[in-house]
Short mmCIF file of C-alpha atoms (C1' of nucleotides) in Angstrom, two decimals:
data_model
loop_
_atom_site.label_atom_id
_atom_site.label_comp_id
_atom_site.label_asym_id
_atom_site.label_seq_id
_atom_site.Cartn_x
_atom_site.Cartn_y
_atom_site.Cartn_z
CA MET A 1173 -14.63 -7.75 8.54
CA THR A 1174 -16.06 -11.00 7.24
CA THR A 1175 -14.08 -12.76 4.57
CA ILE A 1176 -15.28 -15.31 2.11
CA SER A 1177 -13.17 -18.36 1.44
CA ASP A 1178 -13.16 -20.57 -1.58
CA PRO A 1179 -14.99 -23.66 -0.19
CA ASN A 1180 -12.51 -25.95 -1.97
CA ILE A 1181 -9.62 -25.07 0.32
CA SER A 1182 -8.77 -26.33 3.78
CA VAL A 1183 -9.88 -24.52 6.92
CA LYS A 1184 -6.32 -23.59 7.89
CA LYS A 1185 -5.49 -22.20 4.47
CA GLY A 1186 -8.64 -20.09 4.71
CA LYS A 1187 -7.53 -18.82 8.11
CA LEU A 1188 -4.11 -17.95 6.72
CA LEU A 1189 -5.70 -16.00 3.85
CA ASP A 1190 -8.06 -14.17 6.22
CA ALA A 1191 -5.17 -13.28 8.51
CA ALA A 1192 -2.93 -12.19 5.63
CA LEU A 1193 -5.73 -10.06 4.20
CA SER A 1194 -6.56 -8.35 7.45
CA LEU A 1195 -2.91 -7.64 8.30
CA MET A 1196 -1.95 -6.49 4.80
CA LEU A 1197 -4.98 -4.20 4.56
CA SER A 1198 -3.82 -2.55 7.73
CA LYS A 1199 -0.03 -2.45 7.26
CA GLY A 1200 0.73 -3.32 3.66
CA TYR A 1201 2.68 -6.21 2.19
CA HIS A 1202 6.15 -5.34 3.50
CA GLY A 1203 4.77 -4.32 6.88
CA THR A 1204 3.23 -7.73 7.42
CA THR A 1205 5.48 -10.64 8.39
CA VAL A 1206 4.90 -14.32 7.79
CA ASP A 1207 5.19 -14.91 11.54
CA GLU A 1208 2.43 -12.40 12.24
CA ILE A 1209 0.16 -14.02 9.67
CA CYS A 1210 0.74 -17.42 11.26
CA ALA A 1211 0.16 -16.10 14.78
CA GLU A 1212 -3.09 -14.40 13.74
CA ALA A 1213 -4.26 -17.52 11.92
CA GLY A 1214 -3.26 -19.80 14.81
CA VAL A 1215 -1.15 -21.88 12.45
CA THR A 1216 2.55 -22.66 12.41
CA LYS A 1217 5.08 -21.50 9.89
CA GLY A 1218 5.56 -24.99 8.55
CA SER A 1219 1.94 -24.98 7.47
CA PHE A 1220 2.27 -21.57 5.91
CA PHE A 1221 5.02 -22.83 3.64
CA TYR A 1222 3.07 -25.98 2.99
CA TYR A 1223 0.25 -23.92 1.47
CA PHE A 1224 2.30 -21.15 -0.12
CA LYS A 1225 5.66 -21.60 -1.74
CA SER A 1226 6.78 -18.14 -0.62
CA LYS A 1227 5.54 -14.95 0.97
CA GLU A 1228 5.14 -13.53 -2.53
CA ASP A 1229 2.96 -16.48 -3.52
CA ALA A 1230 0.81 -15.86 -0.43
CA GLY A 1231 0.60 -12.19 -1.37
CA LYS A 1232 -0.82 -13.08 -4.78
CA ALA A 1233 -3.29 -15.52 -3.22
CA THR A 1234 -4.31 -12.79 -0.78
CA LEU A 1235 -5.03 -10.45 -3.69
CA ASP A 1236 -7.33 -13.13 -5.16
CA HIS A 1237 -8.90 -13.56 -1.73
CA PHE A 1238 -9.54 -9.83 -1.53
CA GLU A 1239 -11.14 -9.89 -4.98
CA ARG A 1240 -13.53 -12.60 -3.75
CA LEU A 1241 -14.45 -10.42 -0.76
CA GLN A 1242 -15.10 -7.47 -3.06
CA SER A 1243 -17.38 -9.55 -5.29
CA HIS A 1244 -19.24 -10.78 -2.26
CA LEU A 1245 -19.80 -7.26 -0.94
CA LEU A 1246 -21.00 -6.11 -4.36
CA SER A 1247 -23.31 -9.01 -5.07
CA GLY A 1248 -26.41 -9.77 -3.12
CA THR A 1249 -27.50 -6.15 -3.28
CA GLY A 1250 -29.55 -6.91 -6.37
CA TRP A 1251 -28.41 -4.08 -8.64
CA GLU A 1252 -27.58 -6.57 -11.40
CA ARG A 1253 -31.22 -7.56 -11.83
CA ILE A 1254 -32.56 -4.04 -12.35
CA ALA A 1255 -33.83 -3.62 -15.91
CA ASP A 1256 -33.65 0.13 -16.40
CA PRO A 1257 -29.98 1.07 -16.93
CA TRP A 1258 -30.23 4.49 -15.27
CA GLU A 1259 -31.86 2.94 -12.23
CA LYS A 1260 -29.24 0.18 -12.26
CA LEU A 1261 -26.45 2.73 -12.34
CA ASN A 1262 -27.90 4.50 -9.34
CA ARG A 1263 -28.31 1.30 -7.35
CA TYR A 1264 -24.71 0.39 -8.23
CA LEU A 1265 -23.48 3.74 -6.91
CA ASP A 1266 -25.62 3.25 -3.80
CA VAL A 1267 -23.64 0.12 -2.98
CA PHE A 1268 -20.45 2.17 -2.85
CA ALA A 1269 -22.00 5.06 -0.97
CA LEU A 1270 -23.26 2.61 1.64
CA MET A 1271 -19.80 1.11 2.11
CA ALA A 1272 -19.17 4.13 4.35
CA LYS A 1273 -21.67 2.65 6.79
CA ASN A 1274 -20.90 -1.03 6.31
CA PRO A 1275 -18.65 -2.31 9.12
CA ASP A 1276 -17.88 -5.44 7.06
CA ALA A 1277 -16.38 -3.38 4.26
CA PRO A 1278 -12.60 -3.21 4.29
CA ASN A 1279 -11.11 0.18 5.06
CA SER A 1280 -8.55 -0.06 2.27
CA CYS A 1281 -8.15 -1.59 -1.14
CA LEU A 1282 -5.45 -4.25 -1.05
CA THR A 1283 -4.95 -3.97 -4.79
CA ALA A 1284 -4.20 -0.26 -4.48
CA LEU A 1285 -1.91 -0.79 -1.50
CA ILE A 1286 0.11 -3.49 -3.24
CA THR A 1287 0.23 -1.39 -6.40
CA GLN A 1288 1.81 1.41 -4.40
CA GLU A 1289 4.32 -0.86 -2.73
CA MET A 1290 5.22 -3.23 -5.54
CA ALA A 1291 4.35 -1.87 -8.98
CA GLU A 1292 7.80 -0.49 -9.67
CA SER A 1293 9.88 -3.25 -8.19
CA ASN A 1294 7.90 -6.37 -9.09
CA ALA A 1295 6.53 -6.78 -12.60
CA GLU A 1296 4.35 -9.78 -11.72
CA PHE A 1297 2.56 -8.00 -8.89
CA CYS A 1298 2.21 -4.93 -11.10
CA ALA A 1299 0.53 -6.90 -13.88
CA LEU A 1300 -1.74 -8.66 -11.40
CA CYS A 1301 -2.83 -5.38 -9.80
CA GLU A 1302 -3.38 -3.72 -13.16
CA GLU A 1303 -5.61 -6.60 -14.19
CA LYS A 1304 -7.59 -6.53 -10.96
CA LEU A 1305 -8.08 -2.76 -11.12
CA ALA A 1306 -9.36 -3.14 -14.68
CA GLY A 1307 -11.77 -5.75 -13.34
CA ASN A 1308 -12.99 -3.25 -10.74
CA ALA A 1309 -13.92 -0.75 -13.43
CA LYS A 1310 -15.61 -3.30 -15.70
CA PRO A 1311 -19.12 -3.56 -14.16
CA LEU A 1312 -19.57 0.21 -14.17
CA LYS A 1313 -18.35 0.46 -17.76
CA ASP A 1314 -20.95 -2.13 -18.77
CA ILE A 1315 -23.74 -0.29 -16.97
CA LEU A 1316 -22.66 3.00 -18.55
CA ASP A 1317 -22.76 1.38 -21.99
CA GLU A 1318 -26.35 0.35 -21.32
CA VAL A 1319 -27.22 3.85 -20.14
CA ILE A 1320 -25.64 5.37 -23.25
CA ALA A 1321 -27.62 2.99 -25.48
CA GLN A 1322 -30.94 3.74 -23.82
CA TYR A 1323 -30.51 7.42 -22.95
CA PRO A 1324 -28.14 8.77 -25.62
CA PRO A 1325 -26.25 11.76 -24.20
CA GLN A 1326 -26.02 15.03 -26.17
CA SER A 1327 -22.23 15.04 -26.16
CA PRO A 1328 -20.43 11.68 -26.42
CA VAL A 1329 -19.56 9.87 -23.17
CA ASP A 1330 -16.56 7.50 -22.98
CA SER A 1331 -17.82 4.74 -20.70
CA GLN A 1332 -14.37 3.27 -20.01
CA GLN A 1333 -12.90 6.64 -19.09
CA LEU A 1334 -15.85 7.47 -16.87
CA ALA A 1335 -15.61 4.10 -15.09
CA ASP A 1336 -11.88 4.73 -14.53
CA TYR A 1337 -12.76 8.14 -13.14
CA PHE A 1338 -15.12 6.60 -10.61
CA LEU A 1339 -12.51 4.03 -9.65
CA ALA A 1340 -10.05 6.86 -8.98
CA VAL A 1341 -12.65 8.76 -6.94
CA TYR A 1342 -13.29 5.71 -4.80
CA GLN A 1343 -9.65 4.73 -4.36
CA GLY A 1344 -8.70 8.26 -3.39
CA SER A 1345 -11.61 8.49 -0.98
CA LEU A 1346 -10.47 5.30 0.76
CA ILE A 1347 -7.12 6.94 1.45
CA LEU A 1348 -8.70 10.10 2.86
CA ALA A 1349 -11.05 7.99 4.98
CA LYS A 1350 -8.15 5.98 6.38
CA ALA A 1351 -6.14 9.08 7.30
CA ARG A 1352 -9.18 10.66 8.98
CA ARG A 1353 -10.44 7.44 10.57
CA ASN A 1354 -13.82 8.53 9.23
CA ARG A 1355 -15.51 7.09 6.20
CA ALA A 1356 -18.02 9.89 5.59
CA VAL A 1357 -15.92 11.16 2.70
CA LEU A 1358 -16.64 7.93 0.81
CA GLY A 1359 -20.37 8.64 0.73
CA GLN A 1360 -19.87 12.32 -0.07
CA ASN A 1361 -17.57 11.66 -2.99
CA VAL A 1362 -19.82 9.00 -4.48
CA GLU A 1363 -22.61 11.61 -4.44
CA HIS A 1364 -20.39 14.11 -6.26
CA PHE A 1365 -19.71 11.50 -8.92
CA ARG A 1366 -23.42 10.70 -9.16
CA MET A 1367 -24.21 14.37 -9.76
CA TYR A 1368 -21.55 14.54 -12.45
CA VAL A 1369 -22.95 11.56 -14.36
CA THR A 1370 -26.44 12.96 -13.96
CA ALA A 1371 -25.25 16.21 -15.53
CA LEU A 1372 -23.50 14.32 -18.33
CA PHE A 1373 -26.71 12.52 -19.29
CA HIS A 1374 -28.79 15.66 -18.73
CA ILE A 1375 -31.14 13.68 -16.58
CA VAL A 1376 -33.22 15.89 -14.34
CA ARG A 1377 -34.78 14.18 -11.40
CA MET B 551 12.83 13.59 -10.16
CA THR B 552 14.43 16.75 -8.79
CA THR B 553 14.08 17.33 -5.11
CA ILE B 554 14.34 20.58 -3.26
CA SER B 555 16.26 20.65 -0.01
CA ASP B 556 15.96 23.06 2.80
CA PRO B 557 19.12 25.17 2.27
CA ASN B 558 19.78 25.21 6.02
CA ILE B 559 20.71 21.53 6.19
CA SER B 560 23.95 19.79 5.33
CA VAL B 561 24.60 18.32 1.89
CA LYS B 562 24.65 14.77 3.25
CA LYS B 563 21.38 15.14 5.11
CA GLY B 564 19.85 16.45 1.90
CA LYS B 565 21.15 13.44 0.02
CA LEU B 566 19.72 11.11 2.65
CA LEU B 567 16.32 12.79 2.36
CA ASP B 568 16.40 12.64 -1.45
CA ALA B 569 17.33 8.96 -1.32
CA ALA B 570 14.69 8.14 1.30
CA LEU B 571 12.04 9.97 -0.70
CA SER B 572 12.84 8.29 -3.97
CA LEU B 573 12.99 4.82 -2.42
CA MET B 574 9.87 5.24 -0.28
CA LEU B 575 7.87 6.63 -3.22
CA SER B 576 8.72 3.49 -5.10
CA LYS B 577 8.48 0.80 -2.40
CA GLY B 578 6.83 2.34 0.62
CA TYR B 579 8.13 2.85 4.14
CA HIS B 580 8.44 -0.77 5.23
CA GLY B 581 9.83 -1.80 1.86
CA THR B 582 12.70 0.66 2.17
CA THR B 583 15.64 -0.22 4.44
CA VAL B 584 18.01 2.16 6.16
CA ASP B 585 20.93 0.44 4.42
CA GLU B 586 19.38 1.06 1.01
CA ILE B 587 18.83 4.73 1.81
CA CYS B 588 22.47 5.07 2.91
CA ALA B 589 23.76 3.25 -0.18
CA GLU B 590 21.65 5.40 -2.53
CA ALA B 591 22.78 8.56 -0.74
CA GLY B 592 26.43 7.47 -0.72
CA VAL B 593 26.55 7.92 3.05
CA THR B 594 27.26 5.46 5.83
CA LYS B 595 24.88 4.27 8.46
CA GLY B 596 26.63 6.17 11.21
CA SER B 597 25.74 9.41 9.44
CA PHE B 598 22.16 8.33 8.98
CA PHE B 599 21.76 7.88 12.72
CA TYR B 600 23.63 11.09 13.35
CA TYR B 601 20.97 13.02 11.43
CA PHE B 602 17.92 10.94 12.37
CA LYS B 603 17.33 9.36 15.71
CA SER B 604 15.46 6.44 14.14
CA LYS B 605 14.02 5.20 10.87
CA GLU B 606 10.65 6.56 12.01
CA ASP B 607 12.17 9.98 12.57
CA ALA B 608 13.65 9.86 9.07
CA GLY B 609 10.24 8.83 7.70
CA LYS B 610 8.63 11.92 9.22
CA ALA B 611 11.41 14.13 7.86
CA THR B 612 10.91 12.52 4.45
CA LEU B 613 7.21 13.40 4.58
CA ASP B 614 8.20 17.03 5.21
CA HIS B 615 10.72 16.78 2.38
CA PHE B 616 7.98 15.49 0.06
CA GLU B 617 5.74 18.38 1.06
CA ARG B 618 8.51 20.80 0.06
CA LEU B 619 8.78 19.09 -3.32
CA GLN B 620 5.01 19.37 -3.80
CA SER B 621 5.05 23.08 -2.98
CA HIS B 622 7.90 23.60 -5.40
CA LEU B 623 6.08 21.81 -8.22
CA LEU B 624 2.94 23.84 -7.55
CA SER B 625 4.57 27.22 -7.25
CA GLY B 626 6.32 28.96 -10.09
CA THR B 627 3.42 28.23 -12.41
CA GLY B 628 1.95 31.62 -11.59
CA TRP B 629 -1.65 30.60 -10.82
CA GLU B 630 -1.52 32.41 -7.48
CA ARG B 631 -1.18 35.80 -9.12
CA ILE B 632 -4.24 35.50 -11.37
CA ALA B 633 -6.91 37.97 -10.32
CA ASP B 634 -10.09 36.38 -11.68
CA PRO B 635 -11.01 33.44 -9.41
CA TRP B 636 -12.52 31.30 -12.19
CA GLU B 637 -9.43 31.77 -14.31
CA LYS B 638 -7.27 31.07 -11.26
CA LEU B 639 -9.15 27.84 -10.60
CA ASN B 640 -8.58 26.72 -14.16
CA ARG B 641 -4.88 27.49 -14.07
CA TYR B 642 -4.63 25.61 -10.77
CA LEU B 643 -6.26 22.55 -12.34
CA ASP B 644 -3.94 22.90 -15.34
CA VAL B 645 -0.96 22.41 -13.04
CA PHE B 646 -2.33 19.02 -12.01
CA ALA B 647 -3.33 18.01 -15.52
CA LEU B 648 0.18 18.81 -16.70
CA MET B 649 1.74 16.62 -13.98
CA ALA B 650 0.94 13.75 -16.34
CA LYS B 651 3.56 15.14 -18.74
CA ASN B 652 6.06 16.43 -16.17
CA PRO B 653 8.93 13.94 -15.74
CA ASP B 654 10.00 15.73 -12.55
CA ALA B 655 6.67 15.02 -10.89
CA PRO B 656 6.68 12.07 -8.50
CA ASN B 657 4.67 9.07 -9.60
CA SER B 658 3.10 8.57 -6.18
CA CYS B 659 2.06 10.59 -3.18
CA LEU B 660 4.23 9.69 -0.21
CA THR B 661 1.58 10.97 2.19
CA ALA B 662 -0.99 8.59 0.72
CA LEU B 663 1.44 5.68 0.72
CA ILE B 664 2.41 6.19 4.35
CA THR B 665 -1.23 6.67 5.29
CA GLN B 666 -2.00 3.27 3.82
CA GLU B 667 0.91 1.58 5.56
CA MET B 668 0.89 3.31 8.92
CA ALA B 669 -2.42 5.01 9.73
CA GLU B 670 -3.79 2.09 11.74
CA SER B 671 -0.65 1.06 13.55
CA ASN B 672 1.05 4.38 14.26
CA ALA B 673 -0.97 7.28 15.61
CA GLU B 674 1.80 9.85 15.11
CA PHE B 675 2.23 9.06 11.43
CA CYS B 676 -1.53 9.00 11.05
CA ALA B 677 -1.92 12.48 12.51
CA LEU B 678 0.95 13.81 10.40
CA CYS B 679 -0.52 12.39 7.19
CA GLU B 680 -4.00 13.67 8.01
CA GLU B 681 -2.57 17.13 8.52
CA LYS B 682 -0.57 17.05 5.29
CA LEU B 683 -3.56 15.82 3.29
CA ALA B 684 -5.64 18.65 4.72
CA GLY B 685 -2.87 20.99 3.60
CA ASN B 686 -3.11 19.57 0.08
CA ALA B 687 -6.80 20.44 -0.13
CA LYS B 688 -6.40 23.94 1.33
CA PRO B 689 -5.32 25.97 -1.75
CA LEU B 690 -8.20 24.62 -3.83
CA LYS B 691 -10.68 25.32 -1.04
CA ASP B 692 -9.47 28.93 -0.91
CA ILE B 693 -9.78 29.34 -4.68
CA LEU B 694 -13.27 27.82 -4.60
CA ASP B 695 -14.29 30.27 -1.87
CA GLU B 696 -13.20 33.12 -4.12
CA VAL B 697 -15.12 31.65 -7.06
CA ILE B 698 -18.24 31.27 -4.91
CA ALA B 699 -17.96 34.88 -3.76
CA GLN B 700 -17.56 36.27 -7.26
CA TYR B 701 -19.77 33.85 -9.24
CA PRO B 702 -22.45 32.74 -6.78
CA PRO B 703 -23.74 29.31 -7.80
CA GLN B 704 -27.48 28.61 -8.06
CA SER B 705 -27.33 25.73 -5.59
CA PRO B 706 -24.90 26.02 -2.67
CA VAL B 707 -21.38 24.62 -3.13
CA ASP B 708 -19.36 23.31 -0.16
CA SER B 709 -15.82 24.41 -1.01
CA GLN B 710 -14.16 22.12 1.54
CA GLN B 711 -16.05 19.07 0.34
CA LEU B 712 -15.32 19.87 -3.28
CA ALA B 713 -11.61 20.35 -2.56
CA ASP B 714 -11.60 16.98 -0.77
CA TYR B 715 -13.31 15.46 -3.79
CA PHE B 716 -10.56 16.72 -6.08
CA LEU B 717 -7.89 15.43 -3.71
CA ALA B 718 -9.51 12.00 -3.86
CA VAL B 719 -9.71 12.14 -7.65
CA TYR B 720 -6.04 12.96 -7.87
CA GLN B 721 -4.89 10.43 -5.29
CA GLY B 722 -6.88 7.66 -6.94
CA SER B 723 -5.58 8.64 -10.35
CA LEU B 724 -2.00 8.37 -9.12
CA ILE B 725 -2.68 4.76 -8.12
CA LEU B 726 -4.20 3.88 -11.49
CA ALA B 727 -1.30 5.59 -13.27
CA LYS B 728 1.24 3.62 -11.24
CA ALA B 729 -0.44 0.28 -11.95
CA ARG B 730 -0.64 1.07 -15.68
CA ARG B 731 2.76 2.72 -15.90
CA ASN B 732 0.97 5.42 -17.85
CA ARG B 733 0.01 8.79 -16.47
CA ALA B 734 -2.58 9.72 -19.09
CA VAL B 735 -5.36 8.96 -16.60
CA LEU B 736 -4.17 11.84 -14.42
CA GLY B 737 -4.89 14.38 -17.16
CA GLN B 738 -8.19 12.74 -18.12
CA ASN B 739 -9.51 12.71 -14.59
CA VAL B 740 -8.53 16.30 -13.90
CA GLU B 741 -10.59 17.22 -16.99
CA HIS B 742 -13.59 15.29 -15.66
CA PHE B 743 -13.32 17.21 -12.41
CA ARG B 744 -13.00 20.48 -14.31
CA MET B 745 -16.21 19.72 -16.22
CA TYR B 746 -17.99 18.92 -12.98
CA VAL B 747 -17.01 22.22 -11.35
CA THR B 748 -17.96 24.05 -14.53
CA ALA B 749 -21.40 22.44 -14.38
CA LEU B 750 -21.74 23.30 -10.67
CA PHE B 751 -21.12 26.98 -11.35
CA HIS B 752 -23.22 26.89 -14.53
CA ILE B 753 -20.39 28.49 -16.39
CA VAL B 754 -20.67 27.96 -20.15
CA ARG B 755 -17.46 28.39 -22.03
"C1'" DT C 372 -14.72 -55.33 5.23
"C1'" DC C 373 -10.36 -55.15 6.76
"C1'" DT C 374 -5.59 -53.88 5.82
"C1'" DT C 375 -2.25 -51.16 4.07
"C1'" DA C 376 0.02 -47.77 1.21
"C1'" DA C 377 0.15 -43.36 -0.20
"C1'" DA C 378 -1.07 -38.94 -0.19
"C1'" DT C 379 -2.54 -34.84 2.50
"C1'" DA C 380 -2.39 -31.74 6.30
"C1'" DC C 381 0.06 -29.99 9.71
"C1'" DC C 382 3.85 -28.81 13.24
"C1'" DA C 383 8.34 -27.64 16.18
"C1'" DA C 384 12.84 -26.49 15.77
"C1'" DC C 385 16.30 -24.70 13.10
"C1'" DT C 386 19.20 -21.78 9.80
"C1'" DA C 387 21.15 -18.27 7.06
"C1'" DG C 388 20.68 -13.79 6.04
"C1'" DT C 389 18.84 -9.15 7.08
"C1'" DT C 390 17.24 -5.44 10.04
"C1'" DA C 391 17.38 -1.28 12.89
"C1'" DG C 392 20.17 0.51 15.97
"C1'" DT C 393 24.89 1.36 18.77
"C1'" DA C 394 29.46 2.05 20.38
"C1'" DT C 395 33.64 3.54 19.09
"C1'" DC C 396 36.69 5.64 16.22
"C1'" DT C 397 38.54 9.55 12.74
"C1'" DT C 398 38.83 13.83 10.76
"C1'" DA C 399 38.43 18.74 10.00
"C1'" DA C 400 37.25 23.06 11.40
"C1'" DT C 401 36.84 26.56 15.10
"C1'" DA D 110 41.21 21.36 22.73
"C1'" DT D 111 36.64 21.03 21.77
"C1'" DT D 112 33.02 20.00 18.80
"C1'" DA D 113 30.41 18.84 14.66
"C1'" DA D 114 30.29 15.58 10.95
"C1'" DG D 115 31.04 11.41 9.44
"C1'" DA D 116 33.02 6.43 9.08
"C1'" DT D 117 33.76 1.57 10.76
"C1'" DA D 118 32.56 -2.27 12.85
"C1'" DC D 119 29.77 -4.26 15.42
"C1'" DT D 120 25.15 -6.75 17.79
"C1'" DA D 121 20.65 -8.39 19.20
"C1'" DA D 122 16.47 -9.21 17.34
"C1'" DC D 123 13.99 -10.40 13.55
"C1'" DT D 124 13.23 -12.18 8.73
"C1'" DA D 125 11.91 -15.60 5.16
"C1'" DG D 126 12.49 -19.99 4.30
"C1'" DT D 127 13.98 -25.29 5.48
"C1'" DT D 128 14.15 -29.63 7.59
"C1'" DG D 129 12.49 -33.61 9.18
"C1'" DG D 130 9.19 -35.16 11.08
"C1'" DT D 131 3.88 -36.85 12.80
"C1'" DA D 132 -1.10 -37.20 12.64
"C1'" DT D 133 -5.04 -37.78 9.61
"C1'" DT D 134 -7.50 -38.85 5.57
"C1'" DT D 135 -8.20 -41.37 1.22
"C1'" DA D 136 -8.00 -45.27 -1.94
"C1'" DA D 137 -7.26 -49.76 -3.40
"C1'" DG D 138 -6.51 -54.70 -3.00
"C1'" DA D 139 -7.40 -59.19 -0.77
#
DNA sequence: TCTTAAATACCAACTAGTTAGTATCTTAAT
DNA sequence: ATTAAGATACTAACTAGTTGGTATTTAAGA
């Protein structure tokens, strides 16, 4: 899994964030120790606490780091520059379907994992995760709004709700894929969602 | 949240399982300590290790305990006894839609949480979770097979894949609901799935 | 341009508290 | 008297976080 670091931070801090991300994606926040992160990053504990004031602080930075990785995986595939909204929507869904075959794609969503572990016991983490999940749904909502404007559906479509639905589909699929050690379900479920949207807009191909 | 204990176990073991379940649903496996479980159950540590040979052993028993709770929440709603498969399918989906309003329903899936935390680092937990998730999809697959037999769809429908799709929808929705501290999304997403299946079987209501 | 001060980046060793797990005891029922 | 069920009091290893440093880089003045 390649990770993308903010170029304005030091090499070692980048290594710590990469290590924290990889370990937390695999074992969760509580399952990952500061010592393990340091060992994986090849950095001492003193440095860890130089860059992060606490493990919690590092956890939040790791969530931001994960968000950067997500953006990187999403961009560069060119879907943003497609003019026709229906075509754009389909290229956007393709990106997710292809994650099943992309070895660089993480096998979990850190935001979801930390939500599960922390939402009830830590209000700050909960708010941060909620915000990041909302950000995950945003691009699809915008595309759907464009589709609605250009190809008005017969019965009204709630773009926000539909984007949330896709987010749930994808998050749930990641869990199934992890349990099965097989990502095929990711691609399959994206196709089910695609067929649903197609039916909603009564678009026959 | 009410929990259902196997009547063949002692009161204290039942309390330990209830406590472990409630804590792990909220904070995950690694985030829950044996001491916390004992304190919540009003039992000492000696008893904990009398009933469970290790924390891991208790974790597996808690997964079984969670499965019992799931079965209990699903049964007693009477969907099994409905003769018409399409009607049965709809009553089955109702059960899940209504979870959003059921205060007894857990706000997370322990199987999903433990999958996320353990699947990569612990093969036994991984296999157990995979099996339990497959069990979650099974009733819906069976209903879908009945629907297919009685109301043959125009294009073929893969009942297993569709049941997996619903499982993903529900699992993902649980995560969104937890982050938002609002379960409305559970009901909404079940309705989206219901509309999709309706479209697949070309059933007009 | 050379010197120096101050900030930045980093590290090894330590500490105080917590963790899962154990060894030993007590009680109550059979 | 034996055994199942439970309590008490540990311990060894591990945890996050601290301390007190040392290199390295940057910036500014003479």
